[in-house]
Coordinates of C-alpha atoms and ligand atoms in Angstrom, one line a residue:
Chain A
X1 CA -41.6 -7.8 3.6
X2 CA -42.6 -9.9 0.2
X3 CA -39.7 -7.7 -1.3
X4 CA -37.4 -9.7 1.4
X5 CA -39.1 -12.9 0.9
X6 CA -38.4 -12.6 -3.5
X7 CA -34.6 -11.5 -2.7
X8 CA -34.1 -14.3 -0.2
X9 CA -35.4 -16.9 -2.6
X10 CA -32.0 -16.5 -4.8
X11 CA -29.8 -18.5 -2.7
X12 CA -26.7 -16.0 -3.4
X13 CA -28.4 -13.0 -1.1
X14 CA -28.7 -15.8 1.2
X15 CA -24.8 -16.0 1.1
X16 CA -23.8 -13.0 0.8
X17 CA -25.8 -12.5 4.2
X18 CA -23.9 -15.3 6.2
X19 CA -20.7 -13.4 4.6
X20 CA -21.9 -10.6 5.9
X21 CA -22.4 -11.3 9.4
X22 CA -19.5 -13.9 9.4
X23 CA -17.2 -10.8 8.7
X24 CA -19.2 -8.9 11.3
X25 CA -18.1 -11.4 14.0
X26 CA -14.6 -11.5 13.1
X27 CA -13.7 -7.9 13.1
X28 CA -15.9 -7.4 16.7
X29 CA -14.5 -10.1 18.4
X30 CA -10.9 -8.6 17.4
X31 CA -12.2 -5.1 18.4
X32 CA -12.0 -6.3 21.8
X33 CA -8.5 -6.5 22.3
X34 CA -7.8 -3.8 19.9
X35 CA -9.8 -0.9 21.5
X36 CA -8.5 -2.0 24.9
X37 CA -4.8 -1.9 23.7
X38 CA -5.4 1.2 22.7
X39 CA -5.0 0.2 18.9
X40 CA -8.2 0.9 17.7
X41 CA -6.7 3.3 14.6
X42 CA -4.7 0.7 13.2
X43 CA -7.8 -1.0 11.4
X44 CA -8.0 2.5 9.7
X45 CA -4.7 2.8 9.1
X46 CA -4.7 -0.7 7.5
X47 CA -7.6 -0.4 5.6
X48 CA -5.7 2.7 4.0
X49 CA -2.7 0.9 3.2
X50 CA -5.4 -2.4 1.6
X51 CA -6.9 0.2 -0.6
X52 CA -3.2 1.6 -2.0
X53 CA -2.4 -2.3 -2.1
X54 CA -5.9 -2.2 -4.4
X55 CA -4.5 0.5 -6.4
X56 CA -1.6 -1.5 -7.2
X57 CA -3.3 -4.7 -7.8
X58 CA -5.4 -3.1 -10.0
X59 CA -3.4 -1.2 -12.0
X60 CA -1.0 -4.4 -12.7
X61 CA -4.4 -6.1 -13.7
X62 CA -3.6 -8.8 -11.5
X63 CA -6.3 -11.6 -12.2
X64 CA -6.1 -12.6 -7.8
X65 CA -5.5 -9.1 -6.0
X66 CA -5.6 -10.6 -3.1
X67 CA -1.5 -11.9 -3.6
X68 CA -0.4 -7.7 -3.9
X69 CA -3.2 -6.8 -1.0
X70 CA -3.4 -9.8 1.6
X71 CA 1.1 -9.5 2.0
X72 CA 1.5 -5.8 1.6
X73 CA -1.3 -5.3 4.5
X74 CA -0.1 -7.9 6.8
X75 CA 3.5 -6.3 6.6
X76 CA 1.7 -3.1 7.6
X77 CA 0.4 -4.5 10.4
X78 CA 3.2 -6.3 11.7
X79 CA 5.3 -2.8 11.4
X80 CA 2.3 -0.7 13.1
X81 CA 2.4 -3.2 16.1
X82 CA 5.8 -2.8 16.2
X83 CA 5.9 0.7 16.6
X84 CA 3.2 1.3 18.8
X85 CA 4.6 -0.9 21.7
X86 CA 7.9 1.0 21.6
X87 CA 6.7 4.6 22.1
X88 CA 2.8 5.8 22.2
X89 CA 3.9 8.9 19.9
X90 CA 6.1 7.1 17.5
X91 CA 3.6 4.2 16.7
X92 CA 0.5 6.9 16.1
X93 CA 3.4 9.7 13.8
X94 CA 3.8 6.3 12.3
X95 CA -0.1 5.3 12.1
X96 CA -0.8 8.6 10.5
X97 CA 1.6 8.4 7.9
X98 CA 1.5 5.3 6.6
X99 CA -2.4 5.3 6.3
X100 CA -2.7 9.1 4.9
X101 CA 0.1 8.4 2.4
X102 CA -1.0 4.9 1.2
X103 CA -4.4 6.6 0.4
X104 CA -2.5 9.4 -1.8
X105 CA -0.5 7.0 -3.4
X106 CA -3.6 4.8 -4.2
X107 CA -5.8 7.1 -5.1
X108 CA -3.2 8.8 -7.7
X109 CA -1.5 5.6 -9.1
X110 CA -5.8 5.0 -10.3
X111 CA -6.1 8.2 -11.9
X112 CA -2.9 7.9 -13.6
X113 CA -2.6 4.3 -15.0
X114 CA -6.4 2.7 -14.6
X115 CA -8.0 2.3 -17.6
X116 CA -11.4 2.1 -16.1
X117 CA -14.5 4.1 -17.6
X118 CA -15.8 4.7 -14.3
X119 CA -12.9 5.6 -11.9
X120 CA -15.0 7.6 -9.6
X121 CA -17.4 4.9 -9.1
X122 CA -14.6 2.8 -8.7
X123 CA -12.8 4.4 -6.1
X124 CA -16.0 5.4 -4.1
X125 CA -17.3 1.6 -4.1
X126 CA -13.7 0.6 -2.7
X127 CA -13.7 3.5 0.0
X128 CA -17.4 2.9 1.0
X129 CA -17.9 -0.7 0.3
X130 CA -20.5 -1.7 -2.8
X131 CA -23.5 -0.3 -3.3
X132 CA -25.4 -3.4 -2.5
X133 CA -23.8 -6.6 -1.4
X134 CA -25.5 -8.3 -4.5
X135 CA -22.5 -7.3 -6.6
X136 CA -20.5 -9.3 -4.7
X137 CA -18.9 -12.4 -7.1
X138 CA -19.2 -16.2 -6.0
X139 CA -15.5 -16.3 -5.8
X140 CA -15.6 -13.1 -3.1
X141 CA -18.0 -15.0 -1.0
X142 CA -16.5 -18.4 -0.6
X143 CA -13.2 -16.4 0.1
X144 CA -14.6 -14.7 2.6
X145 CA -16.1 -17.4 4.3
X146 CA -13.2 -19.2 4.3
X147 CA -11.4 -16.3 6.1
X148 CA -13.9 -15.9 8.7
X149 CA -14.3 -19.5 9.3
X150 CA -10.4 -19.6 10.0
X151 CA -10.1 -16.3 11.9
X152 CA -13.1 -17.7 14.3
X153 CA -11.2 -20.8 15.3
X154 CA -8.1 -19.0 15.6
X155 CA -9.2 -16.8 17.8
X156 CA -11.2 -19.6 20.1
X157 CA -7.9 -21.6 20.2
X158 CA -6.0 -18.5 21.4
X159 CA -8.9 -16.8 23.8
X160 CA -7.2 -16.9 26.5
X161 CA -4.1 -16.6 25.5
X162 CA -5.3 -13.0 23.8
X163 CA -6.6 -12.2 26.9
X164 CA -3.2 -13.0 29.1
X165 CA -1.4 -10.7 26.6
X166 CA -4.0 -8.1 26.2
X167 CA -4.5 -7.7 29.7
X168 CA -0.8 -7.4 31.0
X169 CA 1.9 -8.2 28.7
X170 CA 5.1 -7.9 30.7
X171 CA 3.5 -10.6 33.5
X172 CA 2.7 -12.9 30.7
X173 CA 5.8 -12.7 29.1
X174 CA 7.6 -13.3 32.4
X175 CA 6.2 -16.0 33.0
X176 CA 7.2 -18.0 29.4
X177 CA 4.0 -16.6 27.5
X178 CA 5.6 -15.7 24.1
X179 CA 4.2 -12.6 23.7
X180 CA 6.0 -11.6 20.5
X181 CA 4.5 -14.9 18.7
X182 CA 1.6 -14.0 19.7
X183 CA 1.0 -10.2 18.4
X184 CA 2.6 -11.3 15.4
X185 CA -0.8 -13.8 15.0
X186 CA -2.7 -10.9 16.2
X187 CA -1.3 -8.5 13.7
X188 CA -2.0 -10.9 10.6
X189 CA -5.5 -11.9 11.8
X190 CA -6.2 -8.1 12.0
X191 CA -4.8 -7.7 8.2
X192 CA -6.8 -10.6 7.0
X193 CA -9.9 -9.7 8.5
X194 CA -9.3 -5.5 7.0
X195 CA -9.0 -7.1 3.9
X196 CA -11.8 -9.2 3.9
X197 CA -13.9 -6.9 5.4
X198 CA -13.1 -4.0 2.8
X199 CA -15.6 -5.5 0.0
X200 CA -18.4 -5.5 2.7
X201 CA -17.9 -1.9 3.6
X202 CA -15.3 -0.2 2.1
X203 CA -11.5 0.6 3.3
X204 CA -13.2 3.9 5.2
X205 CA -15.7 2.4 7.2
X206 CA -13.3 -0.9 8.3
X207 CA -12.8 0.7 11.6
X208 CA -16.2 1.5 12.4
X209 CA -17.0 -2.2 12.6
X210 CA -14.2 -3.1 14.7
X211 CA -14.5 -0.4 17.1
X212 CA -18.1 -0.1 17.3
X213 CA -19.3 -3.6 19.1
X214 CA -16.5 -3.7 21.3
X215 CA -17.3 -0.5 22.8
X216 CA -21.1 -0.9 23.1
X217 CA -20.2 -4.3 24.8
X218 CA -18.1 -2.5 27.2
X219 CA -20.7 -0.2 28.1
X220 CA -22.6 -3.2 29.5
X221 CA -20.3 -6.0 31.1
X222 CA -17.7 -5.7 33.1
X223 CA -16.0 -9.0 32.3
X224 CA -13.5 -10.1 29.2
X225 CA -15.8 -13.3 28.4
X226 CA -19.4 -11.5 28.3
X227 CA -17.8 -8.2 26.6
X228 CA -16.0 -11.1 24.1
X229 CA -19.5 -13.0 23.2
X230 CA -21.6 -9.3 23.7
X231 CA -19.8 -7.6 21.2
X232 CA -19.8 -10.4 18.7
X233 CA -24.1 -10.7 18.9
X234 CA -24.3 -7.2 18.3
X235 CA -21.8 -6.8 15.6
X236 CA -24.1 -10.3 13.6
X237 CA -26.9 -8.5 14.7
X238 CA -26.0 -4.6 13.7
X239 CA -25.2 -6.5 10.3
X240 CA -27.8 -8.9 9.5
X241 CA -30.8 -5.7 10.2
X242 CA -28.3 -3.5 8.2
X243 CA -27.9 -5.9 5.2
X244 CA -31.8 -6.3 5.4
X245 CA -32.4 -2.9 5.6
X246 CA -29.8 -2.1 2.6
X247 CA -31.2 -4.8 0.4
X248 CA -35.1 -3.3 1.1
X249 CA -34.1 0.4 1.0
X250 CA -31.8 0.5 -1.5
X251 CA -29.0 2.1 0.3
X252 CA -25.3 0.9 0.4
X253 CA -24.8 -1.8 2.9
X254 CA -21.5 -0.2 4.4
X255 CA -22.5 2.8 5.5
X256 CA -26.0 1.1 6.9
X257 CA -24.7 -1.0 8.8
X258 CA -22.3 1.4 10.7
X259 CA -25.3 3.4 10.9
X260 CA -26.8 0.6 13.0
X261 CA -23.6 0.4 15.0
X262 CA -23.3 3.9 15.8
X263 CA -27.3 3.7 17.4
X264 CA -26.8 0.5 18.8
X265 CA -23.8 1.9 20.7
X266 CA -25.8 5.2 22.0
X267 CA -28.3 2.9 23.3
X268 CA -26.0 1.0 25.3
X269 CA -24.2 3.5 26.4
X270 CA -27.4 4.7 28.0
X271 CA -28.3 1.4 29.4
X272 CA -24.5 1.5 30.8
X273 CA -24.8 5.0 32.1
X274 CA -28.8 3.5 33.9
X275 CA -27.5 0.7 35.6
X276 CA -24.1 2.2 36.4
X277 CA -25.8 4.7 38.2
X278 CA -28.1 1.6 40.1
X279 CA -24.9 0.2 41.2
X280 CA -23.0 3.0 42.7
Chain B
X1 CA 23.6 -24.3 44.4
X2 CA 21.7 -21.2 45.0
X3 CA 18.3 -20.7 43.4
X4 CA 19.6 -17.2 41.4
X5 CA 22.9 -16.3 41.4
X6 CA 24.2 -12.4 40.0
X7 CA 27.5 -11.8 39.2
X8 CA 28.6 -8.0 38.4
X9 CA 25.5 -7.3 36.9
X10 CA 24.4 -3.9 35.4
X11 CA 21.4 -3.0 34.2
X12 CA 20.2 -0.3 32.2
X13 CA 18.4 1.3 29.0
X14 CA 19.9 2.1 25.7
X15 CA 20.1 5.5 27.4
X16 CA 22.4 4.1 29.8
X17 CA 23.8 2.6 32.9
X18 CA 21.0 2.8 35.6
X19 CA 22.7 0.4 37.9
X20 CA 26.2 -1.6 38.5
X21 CA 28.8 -4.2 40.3
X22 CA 25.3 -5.8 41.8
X23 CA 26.6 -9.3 43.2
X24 CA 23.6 -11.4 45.4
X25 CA 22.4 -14.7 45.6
X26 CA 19.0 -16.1 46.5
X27 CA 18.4 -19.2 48.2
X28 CA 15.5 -21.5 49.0
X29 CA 13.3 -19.6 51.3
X30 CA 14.6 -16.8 51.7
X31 CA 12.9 -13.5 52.2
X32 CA 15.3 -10.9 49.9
X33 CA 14.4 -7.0 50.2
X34 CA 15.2 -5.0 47.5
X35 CA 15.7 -1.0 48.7
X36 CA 17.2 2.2 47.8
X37 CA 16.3 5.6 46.4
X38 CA 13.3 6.7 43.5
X39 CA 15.4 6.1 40.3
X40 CA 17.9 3.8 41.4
X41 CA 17.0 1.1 39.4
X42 CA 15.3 -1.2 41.3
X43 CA 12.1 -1.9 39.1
X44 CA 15.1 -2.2 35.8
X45 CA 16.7 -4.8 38.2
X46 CA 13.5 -6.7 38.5
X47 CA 12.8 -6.6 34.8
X48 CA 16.3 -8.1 34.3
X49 CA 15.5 -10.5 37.1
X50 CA 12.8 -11.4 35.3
X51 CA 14.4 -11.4 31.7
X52 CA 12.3 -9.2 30.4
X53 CA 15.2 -6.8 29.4
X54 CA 19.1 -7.7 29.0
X55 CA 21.6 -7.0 30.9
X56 CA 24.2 -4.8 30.0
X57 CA 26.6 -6.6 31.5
X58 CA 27.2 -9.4 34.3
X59 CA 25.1 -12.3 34.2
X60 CA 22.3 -14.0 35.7
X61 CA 22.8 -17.7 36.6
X62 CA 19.7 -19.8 38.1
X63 CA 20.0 -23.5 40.0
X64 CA 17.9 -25.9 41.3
X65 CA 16.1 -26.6 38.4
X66 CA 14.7 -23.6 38.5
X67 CA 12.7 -22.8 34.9
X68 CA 11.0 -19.7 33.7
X69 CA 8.0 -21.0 33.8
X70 CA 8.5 -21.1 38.2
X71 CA 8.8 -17.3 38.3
X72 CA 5.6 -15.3 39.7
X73 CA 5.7 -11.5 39.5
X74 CA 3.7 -8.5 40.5
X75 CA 4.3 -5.1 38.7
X76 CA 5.1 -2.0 40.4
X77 CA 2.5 -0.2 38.3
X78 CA 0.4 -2.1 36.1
X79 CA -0.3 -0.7 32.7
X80 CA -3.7 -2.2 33.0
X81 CA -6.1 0.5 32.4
X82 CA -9.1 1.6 34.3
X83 CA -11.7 0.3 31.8
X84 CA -10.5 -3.1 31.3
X85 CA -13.7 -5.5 31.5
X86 CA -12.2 -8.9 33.5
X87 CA -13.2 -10.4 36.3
X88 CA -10.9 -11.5 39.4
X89 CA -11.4 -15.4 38.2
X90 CA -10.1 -14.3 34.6
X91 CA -7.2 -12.4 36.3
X92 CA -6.2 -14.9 38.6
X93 CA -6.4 -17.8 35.7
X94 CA -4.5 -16.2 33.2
X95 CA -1.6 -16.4 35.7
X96 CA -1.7 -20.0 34.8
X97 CA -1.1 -19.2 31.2
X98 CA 2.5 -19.4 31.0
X99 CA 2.1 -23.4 32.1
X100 CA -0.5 -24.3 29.1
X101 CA 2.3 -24.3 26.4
X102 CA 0.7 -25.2 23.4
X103 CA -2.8 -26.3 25.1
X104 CA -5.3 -23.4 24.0
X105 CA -7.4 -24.2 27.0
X106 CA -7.3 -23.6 31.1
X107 CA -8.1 -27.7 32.4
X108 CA -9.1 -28.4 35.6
X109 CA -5.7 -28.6 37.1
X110 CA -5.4 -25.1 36.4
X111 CA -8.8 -23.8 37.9
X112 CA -7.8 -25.9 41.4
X113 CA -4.9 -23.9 41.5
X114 CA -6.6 -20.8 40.6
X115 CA -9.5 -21.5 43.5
X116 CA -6.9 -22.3 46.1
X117 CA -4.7 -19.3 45.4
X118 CA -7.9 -16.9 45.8
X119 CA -8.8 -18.6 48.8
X120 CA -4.9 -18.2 49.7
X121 CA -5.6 -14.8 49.0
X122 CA -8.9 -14.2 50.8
X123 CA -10.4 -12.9 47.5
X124 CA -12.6 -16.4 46.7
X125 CA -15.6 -14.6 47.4
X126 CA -14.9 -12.1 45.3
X127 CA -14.2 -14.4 42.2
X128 CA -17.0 -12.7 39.6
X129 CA -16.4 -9.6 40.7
X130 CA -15.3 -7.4 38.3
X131 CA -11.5 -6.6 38.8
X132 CA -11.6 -2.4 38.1
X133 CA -14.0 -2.5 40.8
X134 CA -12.3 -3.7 43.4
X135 CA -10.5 -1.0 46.2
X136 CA -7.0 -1.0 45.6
X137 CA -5.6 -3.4 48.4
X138 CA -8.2 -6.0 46.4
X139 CA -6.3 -5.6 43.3
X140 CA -3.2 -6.3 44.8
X141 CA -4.4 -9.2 46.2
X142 CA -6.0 -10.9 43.2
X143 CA -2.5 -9.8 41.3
X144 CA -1.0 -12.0 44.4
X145 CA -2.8 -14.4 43.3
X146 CA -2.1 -14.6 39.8
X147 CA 1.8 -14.4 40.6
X148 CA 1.0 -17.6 43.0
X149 CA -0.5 -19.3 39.7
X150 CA 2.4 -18.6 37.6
X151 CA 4.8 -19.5 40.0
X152 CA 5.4 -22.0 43.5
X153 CA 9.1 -21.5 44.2
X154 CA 9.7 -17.8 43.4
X155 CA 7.7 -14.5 44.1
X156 CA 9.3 -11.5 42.7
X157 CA 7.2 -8.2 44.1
X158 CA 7.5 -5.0 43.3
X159 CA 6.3 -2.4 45.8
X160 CA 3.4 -4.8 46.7
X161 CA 2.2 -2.0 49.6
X162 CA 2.6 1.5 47.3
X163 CA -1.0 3.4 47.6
X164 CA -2.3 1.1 50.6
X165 CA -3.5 2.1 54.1
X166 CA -1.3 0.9 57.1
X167 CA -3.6 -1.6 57.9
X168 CA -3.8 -3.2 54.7
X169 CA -0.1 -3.0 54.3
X170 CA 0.4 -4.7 57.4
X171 CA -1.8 -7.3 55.7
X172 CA -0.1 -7.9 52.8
X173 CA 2.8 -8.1 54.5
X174 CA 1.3 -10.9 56.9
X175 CA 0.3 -12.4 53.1
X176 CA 3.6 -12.4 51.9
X177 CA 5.9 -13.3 55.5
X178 CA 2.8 -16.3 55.4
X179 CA 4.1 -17.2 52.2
X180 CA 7.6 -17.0 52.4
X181 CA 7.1 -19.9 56.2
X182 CA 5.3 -21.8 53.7
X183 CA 8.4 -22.3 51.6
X184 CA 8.2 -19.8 48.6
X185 CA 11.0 -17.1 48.2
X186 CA 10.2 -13.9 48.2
X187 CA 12.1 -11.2 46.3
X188 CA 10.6 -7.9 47.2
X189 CA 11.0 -3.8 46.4
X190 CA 9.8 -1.5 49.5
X191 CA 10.4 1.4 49.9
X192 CA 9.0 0.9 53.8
X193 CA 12.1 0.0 55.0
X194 CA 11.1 -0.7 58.8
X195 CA 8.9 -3.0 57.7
X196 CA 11.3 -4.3 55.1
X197 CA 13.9 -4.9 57.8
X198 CA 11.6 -6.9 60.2
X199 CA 10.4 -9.4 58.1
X200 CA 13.5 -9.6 55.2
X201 CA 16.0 -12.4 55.7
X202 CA 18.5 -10.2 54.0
X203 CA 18.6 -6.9 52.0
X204 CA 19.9 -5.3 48.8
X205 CA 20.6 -2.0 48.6
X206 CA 20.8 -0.7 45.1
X207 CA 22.5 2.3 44.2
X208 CA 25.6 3.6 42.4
X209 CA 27.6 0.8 44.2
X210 CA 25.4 -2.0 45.4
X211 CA 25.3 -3.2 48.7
X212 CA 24.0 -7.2 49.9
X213 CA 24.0 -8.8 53.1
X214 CA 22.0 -10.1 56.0
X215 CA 19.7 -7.8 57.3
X216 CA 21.9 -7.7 60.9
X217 CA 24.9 -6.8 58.7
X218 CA 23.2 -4.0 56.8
X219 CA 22.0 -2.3 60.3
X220 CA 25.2 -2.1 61.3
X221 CA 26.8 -0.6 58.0
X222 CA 27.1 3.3 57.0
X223 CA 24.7 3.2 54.0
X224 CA 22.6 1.0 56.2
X225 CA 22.1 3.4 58.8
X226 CA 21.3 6.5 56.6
X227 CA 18.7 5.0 55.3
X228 CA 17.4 3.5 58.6
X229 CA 17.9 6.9 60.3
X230 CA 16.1 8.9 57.4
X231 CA 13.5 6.9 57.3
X232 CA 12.9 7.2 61.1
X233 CA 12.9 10.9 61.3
X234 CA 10.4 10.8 58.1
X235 CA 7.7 8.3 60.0
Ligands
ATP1 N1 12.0 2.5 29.7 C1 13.0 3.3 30.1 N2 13.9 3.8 29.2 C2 14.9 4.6 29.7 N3 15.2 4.9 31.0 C3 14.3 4.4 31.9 C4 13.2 3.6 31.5 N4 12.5 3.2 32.6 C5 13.2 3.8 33.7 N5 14.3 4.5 33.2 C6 15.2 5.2 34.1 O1 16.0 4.2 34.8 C7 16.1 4.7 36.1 C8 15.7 3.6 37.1 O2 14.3 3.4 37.0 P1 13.6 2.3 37.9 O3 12.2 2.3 37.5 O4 14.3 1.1 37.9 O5 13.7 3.0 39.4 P2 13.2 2.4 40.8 O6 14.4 2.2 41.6 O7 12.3 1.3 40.6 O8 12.4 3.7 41.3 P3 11.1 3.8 42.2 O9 11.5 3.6 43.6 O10 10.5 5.1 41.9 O11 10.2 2.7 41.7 C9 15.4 6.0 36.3 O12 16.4 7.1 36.2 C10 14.5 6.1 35.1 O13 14.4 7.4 34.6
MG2 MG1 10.3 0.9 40.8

């Protein structure tokens, strides 16, 4: 406990903690409509292509990455969406492709051109997420922030517009919704907040915190609105005790706080299947 | 001028042809019923209708000020899955969504005419409810209602009664003949043809060749009376 009170005294854990859960709520209240139309692989597929995007960017020792990663992702996403309307089996062929060979390419381009000393460390950090989320630089954590801030009020604005779509496409777009618009904004929110997300917990661990919250939410409402808000207070939550525990344990934040995702979720899965059982 | 005209339309997929030559026209109030065989392309019509897929060729022509914006629909089958977490208010509202334009939010306007269409519907009381809960004829009621929201003047249905009991069928149908006295046009896919035929105003037949007319000039044509007479010796 002192040990928390010292780390929280430097204002920049305090920050990197708001960045923390800030990214937590973005990426849950996106999971939402992801897991329920049936997209929850493309944040892993995008966070494979974001890390081959890294590869570049890093290689071309670009002084902002995020001009090769932020574009090359939100192409991705756009052509993922794309393809996964048309067929079910041609969009997840193309899922697996893209995010498989992006991580080839990546992950050779490094060992090939990067002029790193320590390319191991270098490639596990970006695949995992950084050891502790005190290596994070002032410039990363006002960017984030940013980010978040603008993917929060996007989404509010287009709530129930999101929902519309999500729930029945072809009604909404008979009835003048423009549905292509609108998973166009949906695809370059989801590459925004992959990218943002990937120096929290690594390109490998993106989908976890997408899929997680929405799920566990699902297990315990049974409306769009309380699964929404639900699955956004467990995602801050699941990340502020992870971060905590990280910073007093020593152990990388990524991987913790999916930890505290994955137990979370069993826990309301039993509460689901308890009062499920009440009601029928 | 009628409310939708069709001229020589076919519709299809890039696969192909599905259905051609269909010539109707809709008018204020009246109660069109859409029939023919599985397969024959009356759901693809109905997207076209709805101009959610081109036609191939032909056109579509609408009057009466009629906008996009005044269509309501109801799917055949819905693609919503089983687990979707919404409840029967959030259903019915988001049929208002097509009316919001560029306003991110539902105003009151639009929760009066979600309230009355659920009471329209019967289905006020079951508002929080959650909407993968509900028994089947439910559903298709609060789906009723969302197509009311989207839309005053025109109700396109497609197989409204699949997968229901008789007596809720002959519910809905008391819905939608209520409805269609209170001034809204009905276009409408059955495949219960009897019932079709009672309540109708007129009837398309869709096949290879399409067939339109009054409901007293399809009993008393060939194609008419196949289908009448199968359909008897099935039920
Ligand atoms: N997305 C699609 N791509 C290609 N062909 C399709 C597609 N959907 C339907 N078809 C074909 O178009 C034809 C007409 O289908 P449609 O759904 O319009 O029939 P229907 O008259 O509504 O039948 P039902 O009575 O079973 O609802 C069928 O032969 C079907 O195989
Ligand atoms: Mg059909």
């Amino acid at each position: 406990m002192d040990q928390l009170i010292t780390y929280l005294q430097y204002p920049f854990v305090v920050y990197a903690m708001i960045v923390g859960c800030l990214i937590a709520l973005c990426s849950s209240l996106l999971g939402v409509t992801l897991v329920l139309k049936r997209f929850s692989f493309i944040g892993d597929g995008l966070s494979h292509v974001a890390f081959g995007a890294l590869a570049i960017a890093s290689v071309l020792k670009m002084n902002n990455q995020m001009i090769v990663i932020l574009p090359l992702t939100m192409i991705s996403a756009i052509l993922l969406l794309r393809a996964g309307q048309k067929t079910q089996i041609r969009g997840d062929a193309a899922l697996a492709m893209i995010s498989v060979g992006a991580l080839a390419f990546g992950y050779l381009i490094l060992n090939l051109f990067s002029s790193s000393p320590n390319l191991t460390g270098d490639v596990c950090s970006t695949l995992f997420g950084s050891t502790s989320i005190l290596t994070l630089t002032r410039q990363e954590v006002i960017m984030c922030a940013c980010m978040s801030l603008a993917v929060i009020i996007l989404f509010v604005l287009l709530y129930n517009r999101i929902f519309a779509v999500t729930f029945d496409e072809d009604f909404a777009k008979a009835t003048g919704v423009r549905a292509d618009i609108h998973n166009l904004i949906i695809a370059i929110v989801i590459a925004v907040i992959i990218v943002v997300a990937m120096s929290l917990v690594g390109a490998l661990l993106i989908s976890a915190l997408v899929v997680f919250p929405a799920l566990s939410a699902m297990r315990l409402y049974r409306t769009f609105r309380a699964v929404t808000i639900c699955s956004a207070v467990i995602s801050v939550v699941c990340a502020f005790i992870g971060i905590v525990i990280s910073i007093l344990a020593g152990t990388p934040v990524g991987s913790t706080i999916v930890a505290i995702d994955v137990i979370v979720f069993f826990i309301c899965w039993i509460c689901g299947q308890l009062t499920g059982s009440y009601n029928r | 001028m009628a409310l939708i005209t069709v001229k020589d339309l076919a519709v299809g997929y890039e696969t192909g042809i599905v259905a051609s030559d269909i010539n109707f026209e809709v008018n204020t109030g009246d109660y069109l019923c859409i029939v023919g065989e599985n397969g024959s392309g009356k759901s693809t019509l109905m997207k076209t209708l709805l101009r959610l897929q081109d036609p191939i060729r032909g056109e579509i022509v609408t009057g009466d000020g009629l906008t996009r914006g005044e269509i309501g629909y109801l799917p055949q089958q819905t693609q919503i899955q089983k687990d979707f977490p919404a409840s029967v208010r959030e259903v019915v509202l988001s049929g208002c969504q097509g009316r919001l334009g560029w306003r991110p939010f539902y105003g009151a306007f639009e929760k009066q005419a979600a309230q009355k269409n659920m009471e329209r519907m019967g289905i006020a009381s079951l508002a929080s409810r959650s909407y993968r809960e509900l028994s089947g004829g439910q559903q298709q009621r609060v789906l009723l209602a969302r197509a009311l929201c989207a839309a005053e003047k025109v109700l396109l249905l497609d197989e409204p009664v699949s997968g229901l009991d008789p007596v809720v069928t002959a519910e809905m149908y008391g819905l939608i003949e209520k409805l269609n006295r209170e001034g809204i046009t009905i276009i409408m896919i059955s495949h219960d043809i009897s019932a079709a035929i009672h309540s109708a105003s007129h009837i398309l037949h869709v096949a290879k060749t399409a067939w339109f007319g009054t409901k007293e000039d399809y009993r008393s044509t060939h194609i008419g009376q196949r289908f009448l007479g199968q359909e008897g010796g099935r039920t």
